[in-house]
Amino acid sequence: MDDLPPEILATAFESGVLTWGIRFLPAVCLVCRDWNSVVQNTPHLWGIIQVTKSSKVNRLLDQILKAKDAPLSVYISTLASDMVSMTPVLAALIRRCSQWAKATVSSEILGQCRWTAMFNTLEELQLSTPGVPGELFFKLSENEIPPSGSPALRVLSMIGWYEDGSWTKHLLSPSLQHLCLTPGFDNKIPVINMLDQLSRTPNARIIEFQQVVYQNQPAGLDSTVVHLDRLISLELNFINYPSLLLSYIACPSLQKLIIGPRLQYEPAGHDKSLTTLAPFLSQWCQPGFVPTSLHTLELFRCMQPSDIPYLIRFLAQLPSLVVLDLDDEALDDSPERITDEDNVFRALSSPEGARSGIGGWLCPLLMAFHFENVNIRFQDLLDVARARGCNSSSTGEGAMEEAKEFRELLEEASCNCWGCALDMAMM
């Protein structure tokens, strides 16, 4: 340990502060003179400031002084924000808002700062309460020159929805890399507004939307396409019309797509086609939309039975898919779905399952296939394993023998039900 450069030690100590809080540093200082020197001469270690209801005011004020002019990572709990005893600490931090590099604060605390002071320093912002900063947060003071270029903000997480577009104009920019929005179930959002927000973040790499209730599709959207060429991860959870958003964005570099449970809310007179994934699955099969680098696809309780043929055609476009996770009753075995064009399991076991796309096997690199809430025949699973798994020394006949063969064909297999042949074979 004595041979480690001070920079490496400082990084390790920073991880300690993030894990155990500022109380970690005094203990480190007692280890040896060199470690104490690193702590005392690295102000940004003291700049990791966590304000909670149990924090000691004097210790926090002393910590702020020791941070000097270093960038600050500020966490202020919602309970501490309302405590009168914390007023001196909050005031000291607000005075130094131009040093904030990362902040998890309430919208009320942020509203007491100035956007122009944080424009070139704040890289990560998480608002812990609904609401946006007041008008004064963005307003220029008299004779103040507006900042030029894009803000330093790279990560933004917000709760709630706000008709006032000032936050959109100021906080969203080409510099943003990670955007997480949770509008909430009580807000009805025009999809055109969310597309406008996405158009302001063309270089985003990670986008997460949760609890989104869209209104019906407005007229004039047919030619609208938002290009997110650098996006690699997209996650949508509890959205009533996921296709309504996905059909109008192109992210050909996408590597991970998660669509969580669909919110079961449809306004009066809604277009029933919006509740399906077919529009988006069809659109993403078109040139310029196909995410050929997609390696993970997870779909949870968001499909209709009529979506299955479209899903298979979409999978036929994905040569790099490694993980496929399906949790949906729409995949249930049905006498009407018996071909490799309308049954996912038949498509996976067919050497021509991807003939509508890249040709040959469907998802040729697939390594992990997980499914839940699906009633299927074990024989269909065994057919997939026989067609795509490794060689087996067993030739199954009967429930136990087939389960044993299935286990040998796969590197790992498990089942959450009770007492099926697969469980018995694993004992």
Coordinates of C-alpha atoms in Angstrom, one line a residue:
M1 CA 0.0 0.0 0.0
D2 CA 2.9 2.3 0.6
D3 CA 3.8 2.3 -3.1
L4 CA 0.4 3.5 -4.3
P5 CA 0.5 7.0 -5.8
P6 CA -1.6 9.6 -3.9
E7 CA -4.0 9.9 -6.9
I8 CA -4.9 6.2 -6.5
L9 CA -5.3 6.5 -2.8
A10 CA -7.5 9.6 -3.2
T11 CA -9.8 7.6 -5.6
A12 CA -10.1 4.8 -3.1
F13 CA -10.8 7.2 -0.3
E14 CA -13.5 8.8 -2.5
S15 CA -15.2 5.4 -2.9
G16 CA -15.1 5.0 0.9
V17 CA -16.8 8.4 1.5
L18 CA -19.5 7.6 -1.0
T19 CA -20.1 4.2 0.7
W20 CA -19.8 5.1 4.4
G21 CA -20.1 8.9 4.5
I22 CA -17.6 11.6 5.6
R23 CA -17.0 9.7 8.9
F24 CA -14.7 7.4 6.8
L25 CA -12.0 10.1 6.4
P26 CA -11.1 10.7 10.1
A27 CA -10.5 6.9 10.5
V28 CA -8.3 6.9 7.3
C29 CA -6.2 9.8 8.7
L30 CA -5.2 7.7 11.7
V31 CA -3.7 4.9 9.6
C32 CA -0.5 6.6 8.8
R33 CA 1.1 10.0 8.1
D34 CA 1.0 9.5 4.3
W35 CA -2.7 8.7 4.2
N36 CA -3.4 11.7 6.5
S37 CA -1.5 13.9 4.1
V38 CA -3.5 12.6 1.1
V39 CA -6.8 13.4 2.9
Q40 CA -5.7 16.8 4.0
N41 CA -4.4 17.8 0.6
T42 CA -7.3 16.5 -1.5
P43 CA -10.1 19.0 -0.9
H44 CA -12.6 17.3 -3.2
L45 CA -12.8 14.4 -0.7
W46 CA -14.4 16.8 1.7
G47 CA -16.6 18.1 -1.1
I48 CA -18.8 15.0 -1.0
I49 CA -21.5 16.5 1.3
Q50 CA -24.5 14.5 2.5
V51 CA -27.1 16.4 4.4
T52 CA -29.6 14.2 6.3
K53 CA -31.8 14.7 9.3
S54 CA -29.2 13.1 11.5
S55 CA -26.2 15.2 10.2
K56 CA -24.4 17.4 12.7
V57 CA -24.5 21.1 11.6
N58 CA -21.0 22.0 12.9
R59 CA -19.4 19.0 11.2
L60 CA -21.0 19.9 7.9
L61 CA -20.0 23.5 8.1
D62 CA -16.4 22.4 8.9
Q63 CA -16.5 20.0 6.0
I64 CA -17.6 22.8 3.6
L65 CA -14.7 24.9 4.7
K66 CA -12.2 22.0 4.2
A67 CA -13.6 21.5 0.6
K68 CA -12.3 24.9 -0.3
D69 CA -12.8 25.6 -4.0
A70 CA -13.1 22.0 -5.0
P71 CA -16.1 20.7 -7.0
L72 CA -19.0 19.7 -4.6
S73 CA -21.1 16.5 -4.8
V74 CA -24.2 17.6 -2.8
Y75 CA -27.0 15.3 -1.4
I76 CA -29.7 17.0 0.6
S77 CA -32.5 14.7 1.8
T78 CA -36.1 16.1 1.6
L79 CA -36.5 15.9 5.4
A80 CA -33.3 17.9 6.0
S81 CA -34.4 20.5 3.5
D82 CA -37.3 21.5 5.8
M83 CA -35.3 21.5 9.1
V84 CA -34.7 24.9 10.6
S85 CA -31.5 23.7 12.3
M86 CA -30.0 23.0 8.9
T87 CA -30.5 26.6 7.6
P88 CA -26.8 27.6 8.1
V89 CA -25.7 24.5 6.1
L90 CA -28.2 25.0 3.3
A91 CA -27.3 28.7 3.1
A92 CA -23.5 27.9 2.9
L93 CA -24.1 25.3 0.1
I94 CA -26.4 27.6 -1.9
R95 CA -23.8 30.4 -1.7
R96 CA -21.3 27.9 -3.3
C97 CA -23.7 26.6 -5.9
S98 CA -21.2 27.6 -8.6
Q99 CA -19.0 24.7 -7.2
W100 CA -21.7 22.1 -7.5
A101 CA -20.7 19.2 -9.9
K102 CA -23.3 16.7 -8.7
A103 CA -26.6 17.4 -6.9
T104 CA -29.5 15.4 -5.5
V105 CA -31.8 18.1 -4.1
S106 CA -35.4 19.1 -3.9
S107 CA -36.8 21.5 -6.5
E108 CA -37.2 24.1 -3.7
I109 CA -33.5 24.0 -2.8
L110 CA -32.5 24.3 -6.4
G111 CA -34.8 27.2 -6.9
Q112 CA -32.7 29.2 -4.4
C113 CA -29.7 28.8 -6.7
R114 CA -28.9 30.5 -10.0
W115 CA -28.7 28.6 -13.2
T116 CA -26.1 30.9 -14.7
A117 CA -23.8 30.2 -11.7
M118 CA -24.1 26.5 -12.3
F119 CA -24.1 26.5 -16.1
N120 CA -20.5 25.5 -16.5
T121 CA -20.0 23.3 -13.5
L122 CA -23.1 21.2 -12.7
E123 CA -22.8 17.8 -14.5
E124 CA -25.4 15.7 -12.7
L125 CA -28.8 16.8 -11.3
Q126 CA -31.4 14.7 -9.7
L127 CA -34.5 16.4 -8.4
S128 CA -35.9 14.4 -5.5
T129 CA -39.3 16.1 -5.4
P130 CA -41.9 17.0 -8.0
G131 CA -41.7 20.5 -9.4
V132 CA -39.3 22.7 -11.3
P133 CA -37.2 25.7 -10.0
G134 CA -39.0 29.0 -10.1
E135 CA -38.6 31.6 -12.7
L136 CA -35.8 33.3 -10.8
F137 CA -33.6 30.2 -11.1
F138 CA -33.3 30.8 -14.9
K139 CA -33.7 34.6 -15.0
L140 CA -30.7 36.7 -15.8
S141 CA -29.8 39.5 -13.4
E142 CA -29.6 43.0 -14.6
N143 CA -26.7 43.5 -17.1
E144 CA -25.8 39.8 -16.8
I145 CA -24.5 38.2 -20.1
P146 CA -26.3 34.9 -20.9
P147 CA -24.0 31.9 -20.9
S148 CA -23.0 30.6 -24.4
G149 CA -22.7 27.1 -25.7
S150 CA -24.1 24.0 -24.1
P151 CA -24.3 23.6 -20.3
A152 CA -22.1 21.1 -18.5
L153 CA -25.1 19.1 -17.5
R154 CA -24.7 15.4 -18.5
V155 CA -27.2 13.6 -16.3
L156 CA -30.7 14.7 -15.5
S157 CA -33.4 13.0 -13.5
M158 CA -36.8 14.6 -12.8
I159 CA -40.1 13.7 -11.3
G160 CA -43.4 15.2 -12.4
W161 CA -44.6 17.0 -15.6
Y162 CA -44.5 20.8 -16.1
E163 CA -46.3 22.8 -18.8
D164 CA -43.8 25.6 -18.4
G165 CA -41.2 24.9 -21.0
S166 CA -38.4 26.9 -19.5
W167 CA -36.7 23.8 -18.0
T168 CA -36.8 22.1 -21.3
K169 CA -35.1 25.0 -23.0
H170 CA -32.4 25.4 -20.4
L171 CA -31.7 21.9 -19.0
L172 CA -32.0 19.8 -22.2
S173 CA -29.1 20.2 -24.6
P174 CA -26.8 18.2 -26.9
S175 CA -24.5 17.7 -24.0
L176 CA -27.0 15.5 -22.1
Q177 CA -25.9 11.9 -21.9
H178 CA -28.4 10.4 -19.5
L179 CA -32.1 11.4 -19.2
C180 CA -34.6 10.0 -16.7
L181 CA -38.1 11.4 -16.6
T182 CA -41.0 10.2 -14.4
P183 CA -44.0 12.4 -15.2
G184 CA -46.4 10.5 -13.0
F185 CA -49.8 8.9 -13.6
D186 CA -51.8 12.2 -12.9
N187 CA -50.4 14.0 -15.9
K188 CA -51.7 13.5 -19.5
I189 CA -48.9 14.3 -21.9
P190 CA -49.0 15.1 -25.6
V191 CA -46.5 12.9 -27.3
I192 CA -45.4 15.8 -29.4
N193 CA -44.0 17.5 -26.3
M194 CA -41.9 14.5 -25.3
L195 CA -40.6 14.1 -28.9
D196 CA -39.6 17.8 -28.7
Q197 CA -37.6 17.1 -25.5
L198 CA -35.9 14.1 -27.2
S199 CA -35.0 16.3 -30.2
R200 CA -33.1 18.6 -27.8
T201 CA -30.9 15.6 -26.6
P202 CA -29.6 14.1 -29.8
N203 CA -26.4 12.8 -28.2
A204 CA -28.1 11.0 -25.3
R205 CA -26.8 7.5 -24.6
I206 CA -29.2 6.4 -21.9
I207 CA -32.9 7.3 -21.7
E208 CA -35.4 6.1 -19.1
F209 CA -39.1 7.0 -19.0
Q210 CA -41.4 5.9 -16.3
Q211 CA -45.1 6.4 -15.5
V212 CA -46.1 8.2 -18.7
V213 CA -49.7 8.7 -19.7
Y214 CA -49.9 9.8 -23.3
Q215 CA -52.9 11.4 -24.9
N216 CA -54.2 10.2 -28.3
Q217 CA -51.9 10.6 -31.3
P218 CA -52.3 14.1 -32.7
A219 CA -52.6 14.8 -36.4
G220 CA -49.5 15.8 -38.4
L221 CA -47.1 13.4 -36.7
D222 CA -46.7 11.0 -39.6
S223 CA -43.5 12.5 -41.0
T224 CA -41.9 13.2 -37.5
V225 CA -38.8 11.3 -36.7
V226 CA -36.4 12.1 -33.9
H227 CA -32.9 10.7 -34.5
L228 CA -31.0 9.5 -31.5
D229 CA -27.9 8.0 -33.2
R230 CA -25.8 7.6 -30.1
L231 CA -28.5 6.1 -27.9
I232 CA -27.4 2.7 -26.5
S233 CA -29.9 2.0 -23.7
L234 CA -33.7 2.8 -23.7
E235 CA -36.1 1.8 -20.9
L236 CA -39.8 2.4 -20.8
N237 CA -41.9 1.4 -17.8
F238 CA -45.6 1.9 -17.0
I239 CA -46.4 3.7 -20.2
N240 CA -49.9 3.4 -21.7
Y241 CA -48.8 3.7 -25.4
P242 CA -45.1 2.6 -25.7
S243 CA -45.6 2.3 -29.5
L244 CA -46.7 5.9 -29.8
L245 CA -43.3 7.1 -28.7
L246 CA -41.1 4.4 -30.2
S247 CA -42.7 4.7 -33.7
Y248 CA -41.3 8.2 -34.0
I249 CA -37.7 7.7 -32.9
A250 CA -34.7 6.2 -34.7
C251 CA -31.9 4.8 -32.6
P252 CA -29.9 2.5 -34.9
S253 CA -27.0 2.2 -32.4
L254 CA -29.3 0.9 -29.6
Q255 CA -27.8 -2.0 -27.6
K256 CA -30.4 -2.5 -24.9
L257 CA -34.2 -2.1 -25.0
I258 CA -36.5 -2.7 -22.1
I259 CA -40.3 -2.2 -22.3
G260 CA -41.8 -2.8 -18.9
P261 CA -45.5 -3.4 -17.9
R262 CA -47.9 -1.4 -20.1
L263 CA -50.0 1.0 -18.1
Q264 CA -53.6 -0.1 -18.5
Y265 CA -55.1 3.3 -19.2
E266 CA -56.9 4.3 -22.4
P267 CA -58.8 7.6 -22.7
A268 CA -62.3 7.7 -24.1
G269 CA -62.3 7.2 -27.9
H270 CA -58.7 6.0 -28.0
D271 CA -57.2 4.3 -31.0
K272 CA -57.0 0.6 -30.0
S273 CA -54.0 0.1 -32.3
L274 CA -52.0 2.2 -29.9
T275 CA -52.1 -0.5 -27.3
T276 CA -50.2 -2.9 -29.5
L277 CA -46.4 -3.0 -30.2
A278 CA -47.1 -3.7 -33.9
P279 CA -46.6 -0.1 -35.1
F280 CA -43.2 0.2 -33.5
L281 CA -42.1 -3.3 -34.4
S282 CA -43.0 -2.7 -38.0
Q283 CA -41.3 0.7 -38.1
W284 CA -38.1 -0.6 -36.6
C285 CA -37.8 -3.2 -39.4
Q286 CA -37.4 -0.4 -41.9
P287 CA -34.0 0.9 -43.2
G288 CA -32.5 3.5 -40.9
F289 CA -34.5 2.2 -37.9
V290 CA -33.1 -1.3 -37.4
P291 CA -30.9 -1.5 -34.2
T292 CA -28.5 -4.1 -35.6
S293 CA -26.3 -3.8 -32.5
L294 CA -29.1 -4.7 -30.1
H295 CA -27.9 -7.4 -27.7
T296 CA -30.6 -7.3 -25.0
L297 CA -34.3 -7.2 -25.5
E298 CA -36.7 -7.4 -22.5
L299 CA -40.5 -7.2 -22.9
F300 CA -42.7 -7.4 -19.8
R301 CA -46.5 -7.6 -20.1
C302 CA -46.8 -5.1 -22.9
M303 CA -47.9 -7.3 -25.9
Q304 CA -51.1 -8.4 -27.6
P305 CA -51.4 -11.8 -29.3
S306 CA -51.5 -10.0 -32.6
D307 CA -48.0 -8.6 -31.9
I308 CA -46.3 -12.0 -32.1
P309 CA -45.8 -12.2 -35.9
Y310 CA -44.4 -8.6 -35.8
L311 CA -42.1 -9.5 -33.0
I312 CA -40.7 -12.5 -35.0
R313 CA -40.1 -10.2 -38.0
F314 CA -38.3 -7.7 -35.7
L315 CA -36.1 -10.5 -34.2
A316 CA -35.2 -11.5 -37.7
Q317 CA -33.5 -8.2 -38.1
L318 CA -31.2 -8.6 -35.0
P319 CA -28.0 -10.5 -35.7
S320 CA -26.4 -9.5 -32.4
L321 CA -29.1 -10.3 -29.9
V322 CA -27.7 -12.3 -27.0
V323 CA -30.4 -11.9 -24.3
L324 CA -34.1 -12.3 -24.9
D325 CA -36.4 -11.9 -21.9
L326 CA -40.2 -12.3 -22.5
D327 CA -42.8 -12.1 -19.8
D328 CA -46.2 -12.0 -21.4
E329 CA -49.3 -14.1 -21.6
A330 CA -49.6 -13.1 -25.2
L331 CA -47.0 -15.8 -26.0
D332 CA -49.2 -18.6 -24.7
D333 CA -49.3 -21.7 -26.8
S334 CA -52.3 -21.6 -29.1
P335 CA -53.7 -24.0 -31.8
E336 CA -53.9 -21.0 -34.1
R337 CA -50.2 -20.3 -33.8
I338 CA -48.3 -23.3 -35.0
T339 CA -45.8 -22.0 -37.6
D340 CA -42.4 -20.3 -37.3
E341 CA -44.1 -17.0 -38.5
D342 CA -46.5 -16.7 -35.6
N343 CA -44.9 -18.8 -32.7
V344 CA -41.7 -17.5 -31.2
F345 CA -40.6 -21.0 -30.0
R346 CA -41.2 -22.5 -33.4
A347 CA -39.3 -19.6 -35.0
L348 CA -36.3 -20.1 -32.6
S349 CA -36.1 -23.8 -33.5
S350 CA -36.4 -23.3 -37.3
P351 CA -33.2 -22.9 -39.3
E352 CA -35.1 -20.5 -41.5
G353 CA -36.7 -18.5 -38.7
A354 CA -35.0 -15.3 -39.9
R355 CA -36.0 -15.6 -43.5
S356 CA -37.9 -12.3 -43.3
G357 CA -34.7 -10.5 -42.2
I358 CA -31.1 -11.5 -42.2
G359 CA -31.9 -15.1 -43.2
G360 CA -31.0 -18.3 -41.5
W361 CA -31.4 -18.8 -37.8
L362 CA -33.4 -16.3 -35.7
C363 CA -31.0 -14.4 -33.5
P364 CA -28.0 -16.6 -34.3
L365 CA -26.0 -15.3 -31.3
L366 CA -28.7 -15.9 -28.7
M367 CA -27.3 -17.2 -25.5
A368 CA -29.9 -16.5 -22.8
F369 CA -33.7 -17.0 -23.3
H370 CA -35.9 -16.2 -20.3
F371 CA -39.7 -16.2 -20.2
E372 CA -42.4 -16.0 -17.6
N373 CA -46.2 -16.1 -17.5
V374 CA -46.2 -18.2 -20.7
N375 CA -48.1 -21.4 -21.1
I376 CA -46.2 -23.5 -23.6
R377 CA -45.6 -27.2 -24.4
F378 CA -42.3 -28.6 -23.0
Q379 CA -41.8 -30.2 -26.4
D380 CA -41.5 -26.7 -28.0
L381 CA -38.7 -25.9 -25.5
L382 CA -37.0 -29.2 -26.2
D383 CA -37.2 -28.5 -29.9
V384 CA -35.4 -25.2 -29.4
A385 CA -32.7 -26.8 -27.3
R386 CA -32.2 -29.6 -29.8
A387 CA -32.0 -27.2 -32.7
R388 CA -29.7 -24.6 -31.1
G389 CA -28.0 -26.3 -28.1
C390 CA -24.9 -28.4 -27.8
N391 CA -24.7 -32.1 -28.4
S392 CA -26.4 -34.4 -25.9
S393 CA -25.6 -38.0 -25.0
S394 CA -29.2 -38.6 -24.1
T395 CA -32.1 -39.3 -26.4
G396 CA -35.2 -38.4 -24.5
E397 CA -38.4 -40.4 -24.4
G398 CA -40.8 -39.7 -21.6
A399 CA -41.0 -36.7 -19.2
M400 CA -37.9 -37.5 -17.1
E401 CA -35.7 -38.6 -20.0
E402 CA -36.7 -35.5 -22.1
A403 CA -35.9 -33.2 -19.1
K404 CA -32.5 -34.8 -18.7
E405 CA -31.8 -34.4 -22.4
F406 CA -32.9 -30.7 -22.1
R407 CA -30.6 -30.1 -19.2
E408 CA -27.6 -31.6 -21.1
L409 CA -28.3 -29.5 -24.2
L410 CA -28.1 -26.2 -22.3
E411 CA -25.4 -24.7 -20.1
E412 CA -28.0 -23.6 -17.6
A413 CA -31.7 -24.3 -17.3
S414 CA -34.1 -23.5 -14.4
C415 CA -37.8 -23.4 -13.8
N416 CA -39.8 -21.6 -11.1
C417 CA -42.8 -23.9 -11.1
W418 CA -43.3 -26.8 -8.6
G419 CA -42.7 -30.5 -9.5
C420 CA -42.3 -30.4 -13.3
A421 CA -40.0 -32.8 -15.0
L422 CA -37.3 -30.2 -15.4
D423 CA -37.2 -29.5 -11.7
M424 CA -37.0 -33.3 -11.0
A425 CA -34.1 -33.7 -13.4
M426 CA -32.2 -31.0 -11.6
M427 CA -32.3 -32.7 -8.3

